[in-house]
Coordinates of C-alpha atoms in Angstrom, one line a residue:
M11 CA 14.8 -65.9 -19.5
P12 CA 11.1 -64.7 -18.1
E13 CA 9.9 -68.3 -20.1
L14 CA 12.2 -70.1 -17.5
R15 CA 11.3 -68.3 -14.6
A16 CA 7.9 -68.7 -15.6
L17 CA 8.4 -72.6 -15.7
L18 CA 10.9 -72.5 -12.8
F19 CA 7.8 -70.3 -10.4
P20 CA 4.8 -71.2 -10.9
P21 CA 2.3 -69.1 -9.1
E22 CA 1.7 -72.9 -6.9
P23 CA 3.0 -75.4 -6.5
R24 CA 2.7 -78.1 -9.2
R25 CA 1.4 -81.5 -8.4
F26 CA 0.1 -85.1 -9.4
A27 CA -2.1 -87.5 -8.1
G28 CA -0.2 -89.6 -6.1
Q29 CA 2.4 -87.2 -5.4
R30 CA 3.2 -88.0 -1.7
W31 CA 3.1 -91.3 -2.5
V32 CA 6.2 -91.2 -5.1
N33 CA 7.7 -88.8 -3.0
V34 CA 7.6 -91.4 -0.2
A35 CA 9.2 -94.1 -2.4
L36 CA 12.0 -92.6 -3.6
R37 CA 12.8 -91.6 0.2
S38 CA 12.7 -94.9 1.2
V39 CA 14.6 -96.1 -1.6
H40 CA 16.7 -93.5 -1.1
L41 CA 17.5 -93.7 2.8
C42 CA 18.3 -97.7 2.1
A43 CA 20.9 -96.5 -0.4
V44 CA 22.3 -94.3 1.9
A45 CA 22.5 -96.4 4.2
G46 CA 24.3 -99.3 2.3
L47 CA 26.7 -96.5 1.0
G48 CA 26.8 -95.8 4.4
A49 CA 28.8 -99.1 5.6
G50 CA 31.1 -98.8 3.4
F51 CA 32.8 -95.2 3.7
L52 CA 32.2 -96.3 7.9
H53 CA 34.0 -99.6 7.5
G54 CA 36.5 -98.4 4.7
L55 CA 35.2 -101.7 2.3
P56 CA 36.4 -101.6 -0.8
A57 CA 34.5 -99.8 -3.5
A58 CA 33.4 -102.7 -5.4
S59 CA 31.4 -103.4 -2.4
W60 CA 29.4 -100.2 -1.9
Q61 CA 29.2 -98.8 -5.6
P62 CA 26.0 -100.1 -6.4
W63 CA 24.5 -98.0 -3.5
L64 CA 26.2 -95.2 -4.6
W65 CA 24.3 -95.1 -7.8
V66 CA 21.1 -96.4 -6.4
A67 CA 21.5 -93.2 -4.1
L68 CA 22.0 -90.6 -7.0
A69 CA 19.6 -91.7 -9.1
S70 CA 16.9 -91.6 -6.3
G71 CA 18.1 -88.6 -4.7
S72 CA 18.6 -87.3 -9.0
A73 CA 14.7 -88.6 -9.2
L74 CA 14.0 -86.5 -5.7
G75 CA 15.2 -83.1 -6.5
L76 CA 13.4 -83.5 -10.0
L77 CA 10.6 -84.1 -8.4
F78 CA 10.7 -81.2 -6.0
V79 CA 12.4 -78.8 -8.3
W80 CA 9.4 -79.2 -11.2
S81 CA 6.8 -79.1 -8.6
D82 CA 8.3 -75.6 -7.4
G83 CA 11.8 -74.3 -8.8
R84 CA 11.8 -72.3 -5.4
W85 CA 13.9 -75.5 -3.8
L86 CA 16.8 -74.9 -6.1
V87 CA 17.7 -71.9 -3.5
Q88 CA 16.2 -72.5 -0.1
P89 CA 18.5 -73.9 2.3
P90 CA 17.2 -78.1 1.4
G91 CA 18.5 -77.4 -2.2
L92 CA 21.4 -75.3 -1.3
A93 CA 22.2 -78.0 1.1
V94 CA 21.8 -81.0 -1.4
L95 CA 24.8 -79.1 -4.0
A96 CA 26.8 -79.0 -0.2
K97 CA 26.4 -82.8 0.4
L98 CA 27.4 -83.8 -2.8
G99 CA 30.4 -81.1 -2.4
L100 CA 31.3 -83.3 0.5
L101 CA 30.8 -86.7 -0.8
G102 CA 32.8 -85.2 -4.4
L103 CA 35.5 -84.6 -2.4
A104 CA 35.8 -88.1 -0.8
P105 CA 37.9 -89.2 -3.8
F106 CA 39.8 -86.7 -3.6
V107 CA 40.6 -87.0 0.3
P108 CA 40.0 -91.0 0.7
A109 CA 41.4 -90.8 4.8
A110 CA 38.5 -88.5 5.6
G111 CA 35.5 -90.5 3.7
A112 CA 33.6 -91.5 6.7
W113 CA 33.9 -87.8 8.5
L114 CA 32.4 -86.3 4.8
F115 CA 29.6 -88.7 4.4
L116 CA 28.7 -88.0 8.1
G117 CA 29.0 -84.6 7.3
A118 CA 26.5 -85.3 4.5
V119 CA 23.7 -86.9 6.7
A120 CA 24.5 -84.4 9.5
L121 CA 23.0 -81.9 6.8
S122 CA 20.2 -83.6 5.8
S123 CA 19.0 -84.3 8.8
V124 CA 19.1 -80.3 10.2
F125 CA 17.8 -79.7 6.9
A126 CA 14.9 -82.3 6.8
H127 CA 14.1 -80.9 10.5
A128 CA 14.5 -77.5 10.6
P129 CA 11.5 -75.1 11.2
A130 CA 8.9 -74.4 7.9
R131 CA 10.5 -70.2 8.5
V132 CA 14.4 -72.2 7.6
R133 CA 13.7 -74.8 5.2
H134 CA 11.0 -72.4 3.2
C135 CA 13.2 -68.9 3.3
L136 CA 14.2 -68.1 -0.3
L137 CA 17.8 -67.5 -1.1
L138 CA 17.8 -65.6 -4.3
P139 CA 17.9 -62.2 -5.3
A140 CA 13.9 -60.8 -5.6
R141 CA 14.3 -59.5 -8.1
W142 CA 14.8 -63.2 -10.0
V143 CA 11.8 -64.2 -8.3
P144 CA 8.5 -62.5 -10.2
P145 CA 6.0 -60.7 -7.8
Q146 CA 3.5 -63.0 -7.7
V147 CA 5.7 -66.2 -6.7
R148 CA 7.2 -64.7 -3.6
R149 CA 6.2 -66.0 -0.5

């Protein structure tokens, strides 16, 4: 377990050359895919017309999440990381409650907006018991 903690919580966030541009590119692809997915949810289109956008959104969102976790695993237990799990939960309900699909989608978009634009003290607060995080990485 100590090895996993050391891997997830590096003393300083990891970076690589061009990381910011990879992040921007992935976010751009993700936003385009979410727009295509939204058209399906909001206009009640057949799944075949928006399903490709779903896969692109899942792939680009997963790549973004992996980039954030690789850079600094604290993201998993900070509000934006937890919001991603909540958004996946909302969208995962859509097939089971088709009549609420548009509202579930809009809820996921609202969560994205709130945590993308929240003050840094909200976005970066650590929602993990301190005993799980090595002392040198608590900030």
